[in-house]
PDB file of C-alpha atoms and ligand atoms in Angstrom:
ATOM      1  CA  MET A   1      39.428  34.561 -75.903  1.00 77.00           C
ATOM      2  CA  LYS A   2      36.875  31.954 -76.005  1.00 93.00           C
ATOM      3  CA  HIS A   3      38.560  28.973 -74.048  1.00 96.00           C
ATOM      4  CA  ILE A   4      40.684  30.514 -71.403  1.00 98.00           C
ATOM      5  CA  GLU A   5      40.666  33.771 -69.205  1.00 98.00           C
ATOM      6  CA  ILE A   6      43.734  35.833 -68.746  1.00 98.00           C
ATOM      7  CA  THR A   7      44.249  38.316 -65.815  1.00 98.00           C
ATOM      8  CA  GLN A   8      47.188  40.389 -64.974  1.00 98.00           C
ATOM      9  CA  ASP A   9      48.106  42.109 -61.576  1.00 97.00           C
ATOM     10  CA  GLY A  10      51.280  43.980 -61.772  1.00 95.00           C
ATOM     11  CA  HIS A  11      54.120  41.550 -62.672  1.00 96.00           C
ATOM     12  CA  LEU A  12      51.817  38.552 -62.104  1.00 98.00           C
ATOM     13  CA  GLY A  13      49.705  37.045 -64.899  1.00 98.00           C
ATOM     14  CA  THR A  14      47.231  34.216 -64.669  1.00 98.00           C
ATOM     15  CA  ILE A  15      45.921  32.145 -67.316  1.00 98.00           C
ATOM     16  CA  THR A  16      42.718  29.971 -66.610  1.00 98.00           C
ATOM     17  CA  LEU A  17      41.693  27.161 -68.667  1.00 98.00           C
ATOM     18  CA  ASP A  18      37.920  27.687 -69.310  1.00 98.00           C
ATOM     19  CA  ASN A  19      36.456  25.236 -71.822  1.00 98.00           C
ATOM     20  CA  PRO A  20      34.432  23.048 -69.555  1.00 97.00           C
ATOM     21  CA  LYS A  21      32.288  21.456 -72.145  1.00 96.00           C
ATOM     22  CA  LYS A  22      35.509  19.801 -73.758  1.00 97.00           C
ATOM     23  CA  LEU A  23      37.218  19.185 -70.051  1.00 98.00           C
ATOM     24  CA  ASN A  24      39.785  21.944 -71.163  1.00 98.00           C
ATOM     25  CA  ALA A  25      41.047  19.350 -73.965  1.00 98.00           C
ATOM     26  CA  LEU A  26      44.145  20.635 -75.411  1.00 98.00           C
ATOM     27  CA  SER A  27      42.636  21.507 -78.745  1.00 97.00           C
ATOM     28  CA  HIS A  28      44.109  23.567 -81.564  1.00 97.00           C
ATOM     29  CA  ASP A  29      42.086  26.567 -80.528  1.00 97.00           C
ATOM     30  CA  LEU A  30      42.548  26.360 -76.725  1.00 98.00           C
ATOM     31  CA  VAL A  31      46.318  25.936 -77.301  1.00 98.00           C
ATOM     32  CA  ALA A  32      46.543  28.886 -79.634  1.00 98.00           C
ATOM     33  CA  GLU A  33      45.054  31.010 -76.970  1.00 98.00           C
ATOM     34  CA  VAL A  34      47.186  30.045 -74.165  1.00 98.00           C
ATOM     35  CA  ILE A  35      50.429  30.529 -76.409  1.00 98.00           C
ATOM     36  CA  SER A  36      49.239  34.082 -77.168  1.00 98.00           C
ATOM     37  CA  ALA A  37      48.161  34.702 -73.660  1.00 98.00           C
ATOM     38  CA  LEU A  38      51.734  33.900 -72.431  1.00 98.00           C
ATOM     39  CA  GLN A  39      53.364  35.975 -75.203  1.00 98.00           C
ATOM     40  CA  ALA A  40      51.034  38.784 -74.330  1.00 98.00           C
ATOM     41  CA  LEU A  41      51.931  38.855 -70.835  1.00 98.00           C
ATOM     42  CA  GLU A  42      55.478  38.793 -71.272  1.00 96.00           C
ATOM     43  CA  GLN A  43      55.072  41.836 -73.513  1.00 97.00           C
ATOM     44  CA  ALA A  44      53.188  43.282 -70.722  1.00 97.00           C
ATOM     45  CA  ALA A  45      56.168  42.934 -68.403  1.00 95.00           C
ATOM     46  CA  ALA A  46      54.542  40.027 -66.653  1.00 97.00           C
ATOM     47  CA  ARG A  47      57.506  38.161 -64.600  1.00 96.00           C
ATOM     48  CA  VAL A  48      55.623  35.046 -63.823  1.00 98.00           C
ATOM     49  CA  ALA A  49      52.571  33.412 -64.814  1.00 98.00           C
ATOM     50  CA  ILE A  50      50.150  30.924 -63.204  1.00 98.00           C
ATOM     51  CA  LEU A  51      48.490  28.322 -65.311  1.00 98.00           C
ATOM     52  CA  ARG A  52      45.300  27.002 -63.593  1.00 98.00           C
ATOM     53  CA  ALA A  53      41.724  25.932 -64.337  1.00 98.00           C
ATOM     54  CA  ARG A  54      38.317  27.103 -62.751  1.00 98.00           C
ATOM     55  CA  PRO A  55      38.180  26.540 -58.919  1.00 97.00           C
ATOM     56  CA  GLY A  56      36.927  22.998 -58.189  1.00 97.00           C
ATOM     57  CA  VAL A  57      37.220  21.504 -61.525  1.00 98.00           C
ATOM     58  CA  LYS A  58      37.038  17.714 -61.618  1.00 98.00           C
ATOM     59  CA  VAL A  59      39.162  17.688 -64.690  1.00 98.00           C
ATOM     60  CA  TRP A  60      42.070  20.228 -64.988  1.00 98.00           C
ATOM     61  CA  SER A  61      42.491  19.123 -68.723  1.00 98.00           C
ATOM     62  CA  ALA A  62      41.533  15.979 -70.662  1.00 98.00           C
ATOM     63  CA  GLY A  63      44.667  16.103 -72.628  1.00 98.00           C
ATOM     64  CA  HIS A  64      45.153  16.315 -76.371  1.00 97.00           C
ATOM     65  CA  ASP A  65      41.845  16.820 -78.088  1.00 97.00           C
ATOM     66  CA  VAL A  66      41.330  13.178 -79.229  1.00 96.00           C
ATOM     67  CA  GLY A  67      39.364  14.530 -82.211  1.00 96.00           C
ATOM     68  CA  GLU A  68      42.118  16.233 -83.742  1.00 96.00           C
ATOM     69  CA  LEU A  69      44.315  13.207 -83.764  1.00 95.00           C
ATOM     70  CA  PRO A  70      44.943  11.525 -87.218  1.00 92.00           C
ATOM     71  CA  GLU A  71      43.041   8.242 -87.692  1.00 90.00           C
ATOM     72  CA  GLY A  72      46.294   6.582 -88.631  1.00 87.00           C
ATOM     73  CA  GLY A  73      49.215   6.753 -91.138  1.00 86.00           C
ATOM     74  CA  ARG A  74      50.645  10.151 -89.850  1.00 90.00           C
ATOM     75  CA  ASP A  75      52.615  11.082 -86.913  1.00 93.00           C
ATOM     76  CA  PRO A  76      50.012  12.179 -84.265  1.00 93.00           C
ATOM     77  CA  LEU A  77      52.479  14.235 -82.371  1.00 93.00           C
ATOM     78  CA  GLY A  78      54.474  16.001 -85.130  1.00 92.00           C
ATOM     79  CA  TRP A  79      56.791  19.183 -84.631  1.00 92.00           C
ATOM     80  CA  ASP A  80      53.918  21.581 -85.235  1.00 92.00           C
ATOM     81  CA  ASP A  81      51.133  19.744 -83.307  1.00 95.00           C
ATOM     82  CA  PRO A  82      49.418  22.231 -80.897  1.00 95.00           C
ATOM     83  CA  LEU A  83      50.705  20.079 -77.730  1.00 95.00           C
ATOM     84  CA  ARG A  84      54.245  20.413 -79.171  1.00 96.00           C
ATOM     85  CA  ASN A  85      53.772  23.961 -79.847  1.00 97.00           C
ATOM     86  CA  LEU A  86      52.489  24.650 -76.207  1.00 98.00           C
ATOM     87  CA  VAL A  87      55.180  22.691 -74.432  1.00 97.00           C
ATOM     88  CA  ARG A  88      58.075  24.506 -76.275  1.00 96.00           C
ATOM     89  CA  THR A  89      56.280  27.984 -75.632  1.00 98.00           C
ATOM     90  CA  ILE A  90      56.110  27.162 -71.780  1.00 98.00           C
ATOM     91  CA  GLU A  91      59.613  25.889 -71.755  1.00 96.00           C
ATOM     92  CA  THR A  92      61.229  28.924 -73.653  1.00 96.00           C
ATOM     93  CA  CYS A  93      59.243  31.696 -72.267  1.00 96.00           C
ATOM     94  CA  ARG A  94      61.345  33.882 -70.076  1.00 96.00           C
ATOM     95  CA  MET A  95      59.139  34.144 -67.101  1.00 98.00           C
ATOM     96  CA  PRO A  96      58.604  30.854 -64.980  1.00 98.00           C
ATOM     97  CA  VAL A  97      54.972  29.429 -65.369  1.00 98.00           C
ATOM     98  CA  ILE A  98      53.662  27.919 -62.054  1.00 98.00           C
ATOM     99  CA  ALA A  99      50.953  24.997 -62.700  1.00 98.00           C
ATOM    100  CA  MET A 100      48.172  25.145 -60.318  1.00 99.00           C
ATOM    101  CA  ILE A 101      46.414  21.909 -60.336  1.00 98.00           C
ATOM    102  CA  GLU A 102      43.065  20.772 -59.276  1.00 98.00           C
ATOM    103  CA  GLY A 103      41.230  17.382 -60.445  1.00 98.00           C
ATOM    104  CA  GLY A 104      42.415  15.190 -63.084  1.00 98.00           C
ATOM    105  CA  VAL A 105      45.425  15.856 -65.673  1.00 98.00           C
ATOM    106  CA  TRP A 106      45.423  13.442 -68.578  1.00 98.00           C
ATOM    107  CA  GLY A 107      47.630  12.486 -71.337  1.00 98.00           C
ATOM    108  CA  GLY A 108      49.393  15.433 -73.080  1.00 98.00           C
ATOM    109  CA  ALA A 109      48.185  17.894 -70.182  1.00 98.00           C
ATOM    110  CA  VAL A 110      50.531  15.883 -67.896  1.00 98.00           C
ATOM    111  CA  GLU A 111      53.488  16.884 -70.256  1.00 98.00           C
ATOM    112  CA  THR A 112      52.179  20.388 -70.343  1.00 98.00           C
ATOM    113  CA  VAL A 113      52.183  20.582 -66.724  1.00 98.00           C
ATOM    114  CA  LEU A 114      55.335  18.880 -66.394  1.00 98.00           C
ATOM    115  CA  ALA A 115      56.866  21.475 -68.901  1.00 97.00           C
ATOM    116  CA  CYS A 116      55.850  24.173 -66.322  1.00 98.00           C
ATOM    117  CA  ASP A 117      58.715  25.282 -64.038  1.00 98.00           C
ATOM    118  CA  ILE A 118      56.949  24.550 -60.653  1.00 98.00           C
ATOM    119  CA  ILE A 119      53.817  22.566 -59.989  1.00 98.00           C
ATOM    120  CA  ILE A 120      51.300  23.105 -57.183  1.00 99.00           C
ATOM    121  CA  ALA A 121      48.516  20.800 -56.778  1.00 98.00           C
ATOM    122  CA  ALA A 122      45.472  20.072 -54.567  1.00 98.00           C
ATOM    123  CA  PRO A 123      45.144  16.776 -52.718  1.00 98.00           C
ATOM    124  CA  ASP A 124      42.502  15.631 -55.413  1.00 98.00           C
ATOM    125  CA  ALA A 125      44.818  16.070 -58.333  1.00 98.00           C
ATOM    126  CA  THR A 126      45.865  13.083 -60.415  1.00 98.00           C
ATOM    127  CA  PHE A 127      48.159  12.639 -63.296  1.00 98.00           C
ATOM    128  CA  ALA A 128      47.644  10.074 -66.049  1.00 98.00           C
ATOM    129  CA  VAL A 129      50.069   9.483 -68.895  1.00 98.00           C
ATOM    130  CA  THR A 130      47.799   7.903 -71.607  1.00 97.00           C
ATOM    131  CA  PRO A 131      49.462   6.935 -74.837  1.00 97.00           C
ATOM    132  CA  ALA A 132      49.295   3.255 -74.000  1.00 97.00           C
ATOM    133  CA  ARG A 133      45.577   3.706 -73.578  1.00 96.00           C
ATOM    134  CA  LEU A 134      44.892   4.998 -77.072  1.00 95.00           C
ATOM    135  CA  GLY A 135      47.832   2.961 -78.801  1.00 95.00           C
ATOM    136  CA  VAL A 136      49.652   6.416 -79.362  1.00 95.00           C
ATOM    137  CA  PRO A 137      53.450   6.637 -80.041  1.00 94.00           C
ATOM    138  CA  TYR A 138      54.211   9.436 -77.745  1.00 95.00           C
ATOM    139  CA  ASN A 139      57.223  11.512 -79.154  1.00 94.00           C
ATOM    140  CA  VAL A 140      60.879  12.057 -78.335  1.00 92.00           C
ATOM    141  CA  SER A 141      60.957  15.366 -76.718  1.00 92.00           C
ATOM    142  CA  GLY A 142      57.827  14.315 -74.777  1.00 95.00           C
ATOM    143  CA  MET A 143      59.672  11.416 -73.444  1.00 95.00           C
ATOM    144  CA  MET A 144      62.529  13.717 -72.440  1.00 93.00           C
ATOM    145  CA  THR A 145      59.974  15.938 -70.453  1.00 94.00           C
ATOM    146  CA  PHE A 146      58.771  12.988 -68.602  1.00 96.00           C
ATOM    147  CA  MET A 147      62.290  11.643 -67.875  1.00 94.00           C
ATOM    148  CA  SER A 148      63.294  15.083 -66.460  1.00 93.00           C
ATOM    149  CA  ALA A 149      60.359  14.988 -64.003  1.00 95.00           C
ATOM    150  CA  ALA A 150      60.536  11.429 -62.651  1.00 96.00           C
ATOM    151  CA  SER A 151      63.081   8.349 -62.451  1.00 97.00           C
ATOM    152  CA  LEU A 152      63.142   6.192 -65.413  1.00 97.00           C
ATOM    153  CA  ARG A 153      61.268   3.449 -63.311  1.00 98.00           C
ATOM    154  CA  LEU A 154      58.412   5.730 -62.542  1.00 98.00           C
ATOM    155  CA  VAL A 155      58.060   7.132 -66.001  1.00 98.00           C
ATOM    156  CA  LYS A 156      57.649   3.453 -67.078  1.00 98.00           C
ATOM    157  CA  GLU A 157      55.170   2.658 -64.317  1.00 98.00           C
ATOM    158  CA  LEU A 158      53.101   5.833 -65.473  1.00 98.00           C
ATOM    159  CA  ALA A 159      53.413   4.927 -69.305  1.00 98.00           C
ATOM    160  CA  PHE A 160      52.862   1.513 -69.177  1.00 98.00           C
ATOM    161  CA  THR A 161      49.670   1.375 -66.895  1.00 98.00           C
ATOM    162  CA  ALA A 162      48.300   4.667 -68.049  1.00 98.00           C
ATOM    163  CA  ALA A 163      47.007   4.913 -64.531  1.00 98.00           C
ATOM    164  CA  PRO A 164      46.346   8.073 -62.669  1.00 98.00           C
ATOM    165  CA  MET A 165      48.890   8.867 -60.055  1.00 98.00           C
ATOM    166  CA  SER A 166      47.841  10.808 -57.068  1.00 98.00           C
ATOM    167  CA  ALA A 167      49.046  14.345 -56.056  1.00 98.00           C
ATOM    168  CA  ALA A 168      50.583  12.795 -52.780  1.00 98.00           C
ATOM    169  CA  ARG A 169      52.544  10.060 -54.761  1.00 98.00           C
ATOM    170  CA  ALA A 170      53.669  12.797 -57.029  1.00 98.00           C
ATOM    171  CA  GLU A 171      54.890  14.867 -54.399  1.00 98.00           C
ATOM    172  CA  ARG A 172      56.574  11.992 -52.875  1.00 98.00           C
ATOM    173  CA  ILE A 173      58.675  11.008 -55.883  1.00 97.00           C
ATOM    174  CA  GLY A 174      59.340  14.833 -56.399  1.00 97.00           C
ATOM    175  CA  MET A 175      57.447  15.052 -59.589  1.00 98.00           C
ATOM    176  CA  ILE A 176      55.559  18.090 -58.309  1.00 98.00           C
ATOM    177  CA  ASN A 177      56.733  20.680 -55.731  1.00 98.00           C
ATOM    178  CA  HIS A 178      53.795  21.004 -53.405  1.00 98.00           C
ATOM    179  CA  VAL A 179      50.494  19.462 -52.236  1.00 98.00           C
ATOM    180  CA  VAL A 180      48.355  22.180 -50.598  1.00 98.00           C
ATOM    181  CA  ALA A 181      44.776  21.685 -49.231  1.00 98.00           C
ATOM    182  CA  ALA A 182      42.195  23.105 -51.677  1.00 97.00           C
ATOM    183  CA  GLU A 183      41.153  26.128 -49.654  1.00 97.00           C
ATOM    184  CA  HIS A 184      44.603  27.244 -49.384  1.00 98.00           C
ATOM    185  CA  LEU A 185      46.014  26.356 -53.029  1.00 98.00           C
ATOM    186  CA  GLU A 186      45.338  29.728 -54.470  1.00 98.00           C
ATOM    187  CA  ILE A 187      46.905  31.899 -51.748  1.00 98.00           C
ATOM    188  CA  PHE A 188      49.949  29.622 -51.348  1.00 98.00           C
ATOM    189  CA  THR A 189      50.413  29.665 -55.192  1.00 98.00           C
ATOM    190  CA  LEU A 190      49.921  33.517 -55.331  1.00 98.00           C
ATOM    191  CA  GLU A 191      52.609  33.940 -52.285  1.00 98.00           C
ATOM    192  CA  MET A 192      55.187  31.943 -54.267  1.00 98.00           C
ATOM    193  CA  ALA A 193      54.411  33.840 -57.624  1.00 98.00           C
ATOM    194  CA  THR A 194      54.524  37.161 -55.783  1.00 97.00           C
ATOM    195  CA  THR A 195      57.974  36.117 -54.309  1.00 97.00           C
ATOM    196  CA  ILE A 196      59.362  35.066 -57.653  1.00 97.00           C
ATOM    197  CA  ALA A 197      57.968  38.410 -59.216  1.00 96.00           C
ATOM    198  CA  GLY A 198      59.812  40.390 -56.763  1.00 94.00           C
ATOM    199  CA  ASN A 199      63.162  38.857 -57.658  1.00 95.00           C
ATOM    200  CA  ALA A 200      65.621  39.692 -60.520  1.00 93.00           C
ATOM    201  CA  PRO A 201      63.783  38.788 -63.644  1.00 93.00           C
ATOM    202  CA  LEU A 202      66.863  38.706 -65.800  1.00 95.00           C
ATOM    203  CA  SER A 203      68.664  36.182 -63.420  1.00 94.00           C
ATOM    204  CA  ILE A 204      65.482  34.204 -63.377  1.00 95.00           C
ATOM    205  CA  ALA A 205      65.163  34.200 -67.097  1.00 94.00           C
ATOM    206  CA  VAL A 206      68.855  33.129 -67.804  1.00 94.00           C
ATOM    207  CA  MET A 207      68.597  30.248 -65.005  1.00 93.00           C
ATOM    208  CA  LYS A 208      65.326  29.025 -66.399  1.00 96.00           C
ATOM    209  CA  GLU A 209      66.914  28.791 -70.009  1.00 93.00           C
ATOM    210  CA  GLN A 210      70.258  27.532 -68.689  1.00 93.00           C
ATOM    211  CA  LEU A 211      68.386  24.681 -66.934  1.00 94.00           C
ATOM    212  CA  ARG A 212      66.257  23.912 -70.116  1.00 92.00           C
ATOM    213  CA  VAL A 213      69.561  23.601 -72.193  1.00 90.00           C
ATOM    214  CA  LEU A 214      71.410  21.637 -69.660  1.00 90.00           C
ATOM    215  CA  ALA A 215      68.360  19.225 -68.924  1.00 88.00           C
ATOM    216  CA  GLY A 216      67.927  18.694 -72.612  1.00 84.00           C
ATOM    217  CA  ALA A 217      71.343  17.962 -73.135  1.00 81.00           C
ATOM    218  CA  LYS A 218      71.236  14.159 -73.889  1.00 81.00           C
ATOM    219  CA  PRO A 219      73.292  12.844 -76.707  1.00 83.00           C
ATOM    220  CA  VAL A 220      71.095  11.063 -79.347  1.00 85.00           C
ATOM    221  CA  SER A 221      72.871  10.257 -82.620  1.00 90.00           C
ATOM    222  CA  PRO A 222      71.131  10.813 -85.698  1.00 89.00           C
ATOM    223  CA  ARG A 223      71.059   7.171 -86.306  1.00 90.00           C
ATOM    224  CA  GLY A 224      69.623   6.796 -82.758  1.00 91.00           C
ATOM    225  CA  PHE A 225      66.914   9.439 -83.600  1.00 90.00           C
ATOM    226  CA  GLU A 226      65.934   7.933 -86.834  1.00 91.00           C
ATOM    227  CA  LYS A 227      65.583   4.216 -85.375  1.00 91.00           C
ATOM    228  CA  VAL A 228      63.052   5.840 -82.789  1.00 91.00           C
ATOM    229  CA  GLN A 229      61.211   7.716 -85.408  1.00 92.00           C
ATOM    230  CA  GLY A 230      61.039   4.522 -87.531  1.00 91.00           C
ATOM    231  CA  LEU A 231      59.866   2.682 -84.422  1.00 92.00           C
ATOM    232  CA  ARG A 232      56.973   5.352 -84.121  1.00 93.00           C
ATOM    233  CA  ARG A 233      55.966   5.059 -87.384  1.00 93.00           C
ATOM    234  CA  ILE A 234      55.442   1.326 -86.861  1.00 93.00           C
ATOM    235  CA  VAL A 235      53.065   2.530 -84.139  1.00 93.00           C
ATOM    236  CA  TYR A 236      51.055   5.215 -85.804  1.00 93.00           C
ATOM    237  CA  ASP A 237      50.857   2.939 -88.812  1.00 94.00           C
ATOM    238  CA  SER A 238      49.411   0.052 -86.707  1.00 94.00           C
ATOM    239  CA  HIS A 239      46.069  -1.655 -86.347  1.00 95.00           C
ATOM    240  CA  ASP A 240      46.212  -0.937 -82.638  1.00 94.00           C
ATOM    241  CA  TYR A 241      46.578   2.931 -82.997  1.00 95.00           C
ATOM    242  CA  LYS A 242      43.684   3.124 -85.204  1.00 95.00           C
ATOM    243  CA  GLU A 243      41.521   0.856 -82.928  1.00 96.00           C
ATOM    244  CA  GLY A 244      42.557   3.153 -79.877  1.00 96.00           C
ATOM    245  CA  ILE A 245      41.476   6.395 -81.566  1.00 96.00           C
ATOM    246  CA  ARG A 246      38.362   4.651 -82.904  1.00 96.00           C
ATOM    247  CA  ALA A 247      37.501   2.861 -79.707  1.00 96.00           C
ATOM    248  CA  PHE A 248      37.696   6.210 -77.690  1.00 96.00           C
ATOM    249  CA  LYS A 249      35.327   8.057 -80.287  1.00 96.00           C
ATOM    250  CA  GLU A 250      32.869   5.123 -80.200  1.00 97.00           C
ATOM    251  CA  LYS A 251      33.286   5.139 -76.414  1.00 97.00           C
ATOM    252  CA  ARG A 252      34.206   1.556 -75.966  1.00 97.00           C
ATOM    253  CA  LYS A 253      37.056  -0.403 -74.547  1.00 95.00           C
ATOM    254  CA  PRO A 254      39.753  -0.901 -77.183  1.00 95.00           C
ATOM    255  CA  VAL A 255      40.748  -4.439 -78.274  1.00 95.00           C
ATOM    256  CA  PHE A 256      44.413  -4.391 -78.944  1.00 94.00           C
ATOM    257  CA  ALA A 257      45.637  -7.156 -81.055  1.00 93.00           C
ATOM    258  CA  GLY A 258      49.650  -6.093 -80.941  1.00 92.00           C
ATOM    259  CA  LYS A 259      49.810  -5.205 -84.579  1.00 93.00           C
TER     260      LYS A 259
HETATM  261  O1  YXS B   1      30.267  12.316 -75.102  1.00 64.99           O
HETATM  262  P1  YXS B   1      30.619  13.839 -75.474  1.00 64.99           P
HETATM  263  O2  YXS B   1      30.331  14.496 -76.732  1.00 64.99           O
HETATM  264  O3  YXS B   1      30.103  14.743 -74.356  1.00 64.99           O
HETATM  265  O4  YXS B   1      32.179  13.894 -75.074  1.00 64.99           O
HETATM  266  C1  YXS B   1      32.567  13.551 -73.897  1.00 64.99           C
HETATM  267  C2  YXS B   1      33.997  12.987 -74.156  1.00 64.99           C
HETATM  268  O5  YXS B   1      34.279  12.558 -75.352  1.00 64.99           O
HETATM  269  C3  YXS B   1      34.798  14.466 -74.222  1.00 64.99           C
HETATM  270  N1  YXS B   1      36.199  14.252 -74.207  1.00 64.99           N
HETATM  271  C4  YXS B   1      37.095  14.575 -75.071  1.00 64.99           C
HETATM  272  N2  YXS B   1      37.047  14.790 -76.178  1.00 64.99           N
HETATM  273  C5  YXS B   1      38.354  15.056 -76.796  1.00 64.99           C
HETATM  274  N3  YXS B   1      39.394  14.669 -76.192  1.00 64.99           N
HETATM  275  C6  YXS B   1      39.743  14.259 -75.001  1.00 64.99           C
HETATM  276  N4  YXS B   1      40.985  14.246 -74.722  1.00 64.99           N
HETATM  277  C7  YXS B   1      38.588  14.128 -74.244  1.00 64.99           C
HETATM  278  N5  YXS B   1      38.139  13.805 -73.051  1.00 64.99           N
HETATM  279  C8  YXS B   1      36.899  13.788 -72.886  1.00 64.99           C
HETATM  280  O6  YXS B   1      34.470  15.235 -73.324  1.00 64.99           O
HETATM  281  C9  YXS B   1      32.995  14.681 -72.929  1.00 64.99           C
HETATM  282  C10 YXS B   1      32.755  14.357 -71.534  1.00 64.99           C
HETATM  283  O7  YXS B   1      33.831  13.262 -71.371  1.00 64.99           O
HETATM  284  P2  YXS B   1      33.339  12.115 -70.289  1.00 64.99           P
HETATM  285  O8  YXS B   1      31.850  11.737 -70.518  1.00 64.99           O
HETATM  286  O9  YXS B   1      34.147  10.943 -70.540  1.00 64.99           O
HETATM  287  O10 YXS B   1      33.548  12.931 -68.861  1.00 64.99           O
HETATM  288  P3  YXS B   1      33.862  12.124 -67.540  1.00 64.99           P
HETATM  289  O11 YXS B   1      33.793  13.070 -66.437  1.00 64.99           O
HETATM  290  O12 YXS B   1      33.065  10.846 -67.264  1.00 64.99           O
HETATM  291  O13 YXS B   1      35.287  11.650 -67.461  1.00 64.99           O
HETATM  292  C11 YXS B   1      36.345  12.538 -67.632  1.00 64.99           C
HETATM  293  C12 YXS B   1      37.512  11.779 -68.153  1.00 64.99           C
HETATM  294  C13 YXS B   1      38.589  12.868 -68.303  1.00 64.99           C
HETATM  295  C14 YXS B   1      38.023  10.737 -67.084  1.00 64.99           C
HETATM  296  C15 YXS B   1      37.462  11.026 -69.431  1.00 64.99           C
HETATM  297  O14 YXS B   1      36.660  11.978 -70.423  1.00 64.99           O
HETATM  298  C16 YXS B   1      38.524  10.678 -70.183  1.00 64.99           C
HETATM  299  O15 YXS B   1      39.070   9.371 -69.779  1.00 64.99           O
HETATM  300  N6  YXS B   1      38.962  11.332 -71.241  1.00 64.99           N
HETATM  301  C17 YXS B   1      40.132  10.899 -72.028  1.00 64.99           C
HETATM  302  C18 YXS B   1      41.381  11.287 -71.176  1.00 64.99           C
HETATM  303  C19 YXS B   1      42.621  10.740 -72.012  1.00 64.99           C
HETATM  304  O16 YXS B   1      42.725   9.754 -72.239  1.00 64.99           O
HETATM  305  N7  YXS B   1      43.367  11.791 -72.797  1.00 64.99           N
HETATM  306  C20 YXS B   1      44.458  11.527 -73.569  1.00 64.99           C
HETATM  307  C21 YXS B   1      44.181  12.201 -74.669  1.00 64.99           C
HETATM  308  S1  YXS B   1      45.319  11.578 -76.037  1.00 64.99           S
HETATM  309  C22 YXS B   1      46.652  12.535 -75.528  1.00 64.99           C
HETATM  310  O17 YXS B   1      46.537  13.491 -74.627  1.00 64.99           O
HETATM  311  C23 YXS B   1      47.912  12.132 -76.144  1.00 64.99           C
HETATM  312  C24 YXS B   1      47.853  12.069 -77.655  1.00 64.99           C
HETATM  313  S2  YXS B   1      48.608  10.767 -75.470  1.00 64.99           S
HETATM  314  O18 YXS B   1      47.292   9.803 -75.363  1.00 64.99           O
HETATM  315  O19 YXS B   1      49.524  10.273 -76.307  1.00 64.99           O
HETATM  316  O20 YXS B   1      49.070  11.312 -73.986  1.00 64.99           O
END
């Protein structure tokens, strides 16, 4: 594994994102390693997993690897995109996944963290939902992830401003479970993970799947889905989407024309 570290202590697995030169961006390679690590831990009878970055990071993950996003004319977050596969793997793996956060979480990494079952963050953690910053049309199931994590009004604030939300505010609105002082973060998370690992794994696995099925049970008609997909195509075929991606790569502020 080049981009992550995996450790296991009995029924407790830990996956550490470890690609600092790319700020743990959710590249195809890093995501593939995290997915196979989750699968391997389940095969090795892990009953809970902690997903974390190196201690003291300023950026937990910079989100989707922008260099791997298409420059227009193609859905940037299609079914088989690495980020989509990662979110689905976290949601459907039997064991609970605890996200332990320090530093900034950006873009698709926020959805990845929100797809985890429990989120425990240090006070310096922030969460920024960034599609509007890049002109990206986020996808339907991603919006559902956000809507499951916060009220519609707060999702709109996160999405429309693309501004980082503090851990304290995220906890206050119930988007994350706990804010714990950095020096206690690891022990607090380990204690919760150990408690979970000592409970009945079958009961927990079935409750996790029940909650996933019930939380995702939102009636969307085929016509409604097709309308949303058509609207998303307008965005990823737009000048603004191309401009957002190019501006990021050219390290300049994007100039959005609204077309
Ligand atoms: O200049 P070099 O080559 O060293 O590269 C720079 C950045 O270009 C690179 N980098 C990234 N590369 C690919 N994908 C990324 N997401 C990404 N983020 C950063 O890493 C090198 C160091 O970045 P730098 O100099 O900006 O570091 P910094 O410490 O000054 O600032 C850290 C950040 C995270 C505040 C800053 O890098 C940043 O704002 N990154 C972009 C965060 C973001 O907007 N992520 C969303 C990605 S798109 C996505 O997740 C979804 C598609 S969506 O947008 O829809 O949510």
